[in-house]
Amino acid sequence: MHVLANRQHDKAPAAADRLVNISRRGFMTGTAGLALGLYMVPLLGRGGGARAADENGEFAPNAFVRVSPDGEVVVIAKHIEMGQGSYTGLATLVAEELDADWESVRVEGAPADTRRYQNLAFGIQGTGGSTAIANAFEQMRRAGATARAMLVAAAAERLEVAPASLSVRQGKVFHEASGRALGFGELAEAAAGQAVPEAVALKSPERFTLIGKQRLMRQDSPAKTDGSARFTQDVQLDGMLVAVPAHPPRFGSRLASVDDGEALKVPGVVASVRFPSPTRDGDLVAVLASNTWAAIRGRDALTLEWDDGQAFTLGSEEIEAAYRERAGEPGKPVTRRGDADTALNEAARVIEADYVVPYLAHAAMEPLNCVVDLQDDHCTIHNGEQWQTLDQQAVAQLLGLSPERVTIHQLYAGGSFGRRANPVSDYVLEAVAIARAARDQDRKAPIKMVWTREDDTRGGHYRPLNVHRARLGLDDNGKPVAWHQRIVGQSILTGTSMESMMVEGGIDPTSVEGASDLPYTVPALHVELHSPSDIGVPVQWWRSVGHSHTAFSTEGLIDEAAVAAGQDPYRYRRELLADHPRWRGVLDLAADKAGWTSDLAPGDEDVKRGRGIAVHQSFGSYVAQVAEVSVDAENTLRVDRVVCAVDCGMAVNPDVIRAQMEGGIGFALAATLHSEITLDGGQVVQSNFNDFQVLRHNEMPEIEVHIVASGEAPTGVGEPGVPPLAPAVTNAIHAATGRRLRRLPIADQLEA
């Protein structure tokens, strides 16, 4: 998921302007941007100035830092921690400039407050598009530097020395000449009385002690290890009821009748409530109970009749067939460089191929859930909240409240991959609608809405199914002369609040990113798009968004060209990327570390081995991957090794970067091998991890991650590890077996 502001408040300070420019350089290159710029705010958060110490004697110089009398440094994170390491990264930025003791740093999630905590790349408060560190890099450092300057000023007064004579390290202010030292906690109350400096100097990279320099304990690891981390499912409020909704078997089905007689007999069930769905057609019904198991059993005991008169009833095969037919017709032009049609007619050789990817569920380990405490004039939400501003506004509109009357407490999320940043706030609004319906029955209890794994898998809002039809023309030397590509797939922005700001001329940029800005030297490039509006399957961004399918097609096709030209796939790419040094940099690094120029070690008897390569840029970062595979006599595939090179600008937390690349590779490998959502007569076939298969432990390959040393501004790492994996693997399979696989997932194709 990704969004980007395209305008700034007229009075935004220069520092904020600089940071937005950094975000644009690192985020917008090769990535569509979303114009959601509401207003720009001061770099340290509106209303975040120093205040007098409260009864606890805490020092809060801005919206992002608090120092307590016991020396604890609390970093307030505007970005959710859903496993990607944002809490650690944001805390590292603050602690670096503050010179804090890492062992004394703690992170807590920021409340919903757009003016203080907006994502400077979006213009709203929210997490996505791999922007957490990119947009906060200067902001959080400046917050730490401001706190440091005020602590030093307080120490100078206490010790009666010049501030310039003091140094700071490991959470203490030192006067070296006298050997005296004061801890942050000792200075907290006095620092709160200091004037907030208008400008502070930031460290130069050679003075960094934390950024890119140390292996730091992740901020979320201890709590997740000892069980004290709070996810939505952990929330328990006085008198709270658990709600489990019933969703229709087909998208667009309407609830015709409900019989809750059997449901009410289930021990623990309190009631059923019928309510108008905020985002689906017609009504829905939910069962309220004293605990989750009772609510699930009660929901399953409901007798429901659904009206399928306006339901979507096509199956996946029918959708794909319709897409293939549309791929034979001209689409809306996206990129037009040169005369591709003429060049293709005159080419010495033309490669024609269809690349197909299925619908995909996000399948995070924590299914969707949300706690709502609804009062007459106020609503409090506890949630693994990824999309604060839009969820807050959507809830306020549903309830007829001002956004300020909607409080959102940010908790940990057990993954998301984009799903919790739903463009229509579907599951959050559903929880609020249930709470309102319960109050209408005079049940004024907090409501925890829980989706089961089956609800989560069948609940819609998938990565869209896409068909790519491509033709690539080569000259007598095997060099590309023309590239024509048609993409057919649903728009994830059409019908949302973002459509008017991002979709121009019917082109959803998230459908074509990674293809429309192809980096390879090709004289004629035509990219076209069909965005079917008659497919009733709800879709949204999925980890790496459009890049998740465009890289599969572009890196598969360029590999086909290299093979057709009789050239080495690595060197073929390298020559065509002469004008793109950062692309070349990761390509060279991955090839070198993988031993590309050396022979691949042979497998056992009757085992074929192959090596494939792919490179892609997304979210401002450049990633190349080399995959090594083995295929035995029964056509059983094993991905043995993946070597990954990443250029994401300055590495704030190298361990987190490696973890995100490893996680992205595992996530992408599941989609490459197994995962798909299929429909039969409009009904989703898959239900749980037994049939929507994710990667098993024994399938995880050996992974090496190599980070390009860089002084560029940080860019994203949460998503860019995903796109190159599928083409690297399928290219390796071709190298091993001669079979070119152009549709995902591939496991059943190999065994066929």
CSV table of N, CA, C and O in Angstrom, one decimal, residues 518-521 555 570-587 615-616:
chain,number,residue,atom,x,y,z
A,518,LEU,N,9.5,1.2,-17.1
A,518,LEU,CA,10.5,0.1,-17.3
A,518,LEU,C,11.9,0.8,-17.5
A,518,LEU,O,12.1,1.7,-18.3
A,519,PRO,N,12.9,0.3,-16.7
A,519,PRO,CA,14.2,0.9,-16.8
A,519,PRO,C,15.1,0.5,-18.0
A,519,PRO,O,16.1,1.2,-18.3
A,520,TYR,N,14.8,-0.7,-18.6
A,520,TYR,CA,15.7,-1.2,-19.6
A,520,TYR,C,15.6,-0.3,-20.9
A,520,TYR,O,14.6,0.3,-21.2
A,521,THR,N,16.8,-0.3,-21.5
A,521,THR,CA,16.9,0.5,-22.8
A,521,THR,C,16.1,-0.2,-23.9
A,521,THR,O,16.6,-1.2,-24.4
A,555,GLU,N,10.3,-9.0,-15.5
A,555,GLU,CA,11.6,-9.8,-15.3
A,555,GLU,C,11.5,-11.2,-15.9
A,555,GLU,O,12.6,-11.7,-16.2
A,570,TYR,N,22.2,-12.3,-16.7
A,570,TYR,CA,22.8,-11.2,-15.8
A,570,TYR,C,23.4,-10.1,-16.7
A,570,TYR,O,23.1,-8.9,-16.6
A,571,ARG,N,24.3,-10.5,-17.6
A,571,ARG,CA,25.0,-9.6,-18.4
A,571,ARG,C,24.1,-8.9,-19.4
A,571,ARG,O,24.2,-7.7,-19.7
A,572,TYR,N,23.1,-9.6,-19.8
A,572,TYR,CA,22.1,-9.0,-20.7
A,572,TYR,C,21.3,-7.8,-20.0
A,572,TYR,O,21.2,-6.7,-20.6
A,573,ARG,N,20.9,-8.1,-18.8
A,573,ARG,CA,20.3,-7.0,-18.0
A,573,ARG,C,21.2,-5.9,-17.8
A,573,ARG,O,20.9,-4.7,-17.9
A,574,ARG,N,22.4,-6.2,-17.4
A,574,ARG,CA,23.4,-5.2,-17.0
A,574,ARG,C,23.6,-4.2,-18.2
A,574,ARG,O,23.7,-3.0,-18.0
A,575,GLU,N,23.7,-4.7,-19.4
A,575,GLU,CA,24.0,-3.9,-20.6
A,575,GLU,C,22.8,-3.0,-20.8
A,575,GLU,O,23.0,-1.8,-21.2
A,576,LEU,N,21.6,-3.5,-20.6
A,576,LEU,CA,20.4,-2.7,-20.8
A,576,LEU,C,20.1,-1.7,-19.7
A,576,LEU,O,19.1,-0.9,-19.8
A,577,LEU,N,20.9,-1.7,-18.6
A,577,LEU,CA,20.7,-0.8,-17.5
A,577,LEU,C,21.9,0.2,-17.4
A,577,LEU,O,22.2,0.7,-16.3
A,578,ALA,N,22.5,0.5,-18.5
A,578,ALA,CA,23.7,1.3,-18.5
A,578,ALA,C,23.4,2.7,-17.9
A,578,ALA,O,24.3,3.3,-17.4
A,579,ASP,N,22.2,3.2,-18.0
A,579,ASP,CA,21.8,4.5,-17.6
A,579,ASP,C,21.3,4.5,-16.1
A,579,ASP,O,20.8,5.5,-15.7
A,580,HIS,N,21.3,3.4,-15.5
A,580,HIS,CA,20.7,3.2,-14.1
A,580,HIS,C,21.7,2.6,-13.2
A,580,HIS,O,21.7,1.4,-12.9
A,581,PRO,N,22.6,3.4,-12.6
A,581,PRO,CA,23.7,2.9,-11.8
A,581,PRO,C,23.3,2.2,-10.5
A,581,PRO,O,23.9,1.2,-10.1
A,582,ARG,N,22.2,2.6,-9.9
A,582,ARG,CA,21.7,1.9,-8.7
A,582,ARG,C,21.1,0.6,-9.0
A,582,ARG,O,21.2,-0.4,-8.2
A,583,TRP,N,20.4,0.5,-10.1
A,583,TRP,CA,19.9,-0.8,-10.6
A,583,TRP,C,21.1,-1.8,-10.8
A,583,TRP,O,21.1,-2.9,-10.4
A,584,ARG,N,22.1,-1.2,-11.5
A,584,ARG,CA,23.3,-2.0,-11.8
A,584,ARG,C,24.0,-2.4,-10.5
A,584,ARG,O,24.6,-3.5,-10.4
A,585,GLY,N,24.0,-1.5,-9.6
A,585,GLY,CA,24.8,-1.8,-8.3
A,585,GLY,C,24.2,-3.0,-7.6
A,585,GLY,O,25.0,-3.9,-7.2
A,586,VAL,N,22.9,-3.1,-7.5
A,586,VAL,CA,22.4,-4.3,-6.8
A,586,VAL,C,22.5,-5.5,-7.6
A,586,VAL,O,22.7,-6.6,-7.1
A,587,LEU,N,22.3,-5.4,-8.9
A,587,LEU,CA,22.5,-6.5,-9.8
A,587,LEU,C,23.9,-7.1,-9.7
A,587,LEU,O,24.0,-8.3,-9.6
A,615,VAL,N,15.8,-8.3,-11.0
A,615,VAL,CA,16.0,-7.0,-10.3
A,615,VAL,C,14.8,-6.1,-10.5
A,615,VAL,O,14.2,-6.1,-11.6
A,616,HIS,N,14.5,-5.3,-9.5
A,616,HIS,CA,13.4,-4.5,-9.5
A,616,HIS,C,13.5,-3.3,-8.6
A,616,HIS,O,14.2,-3.4,-7.5
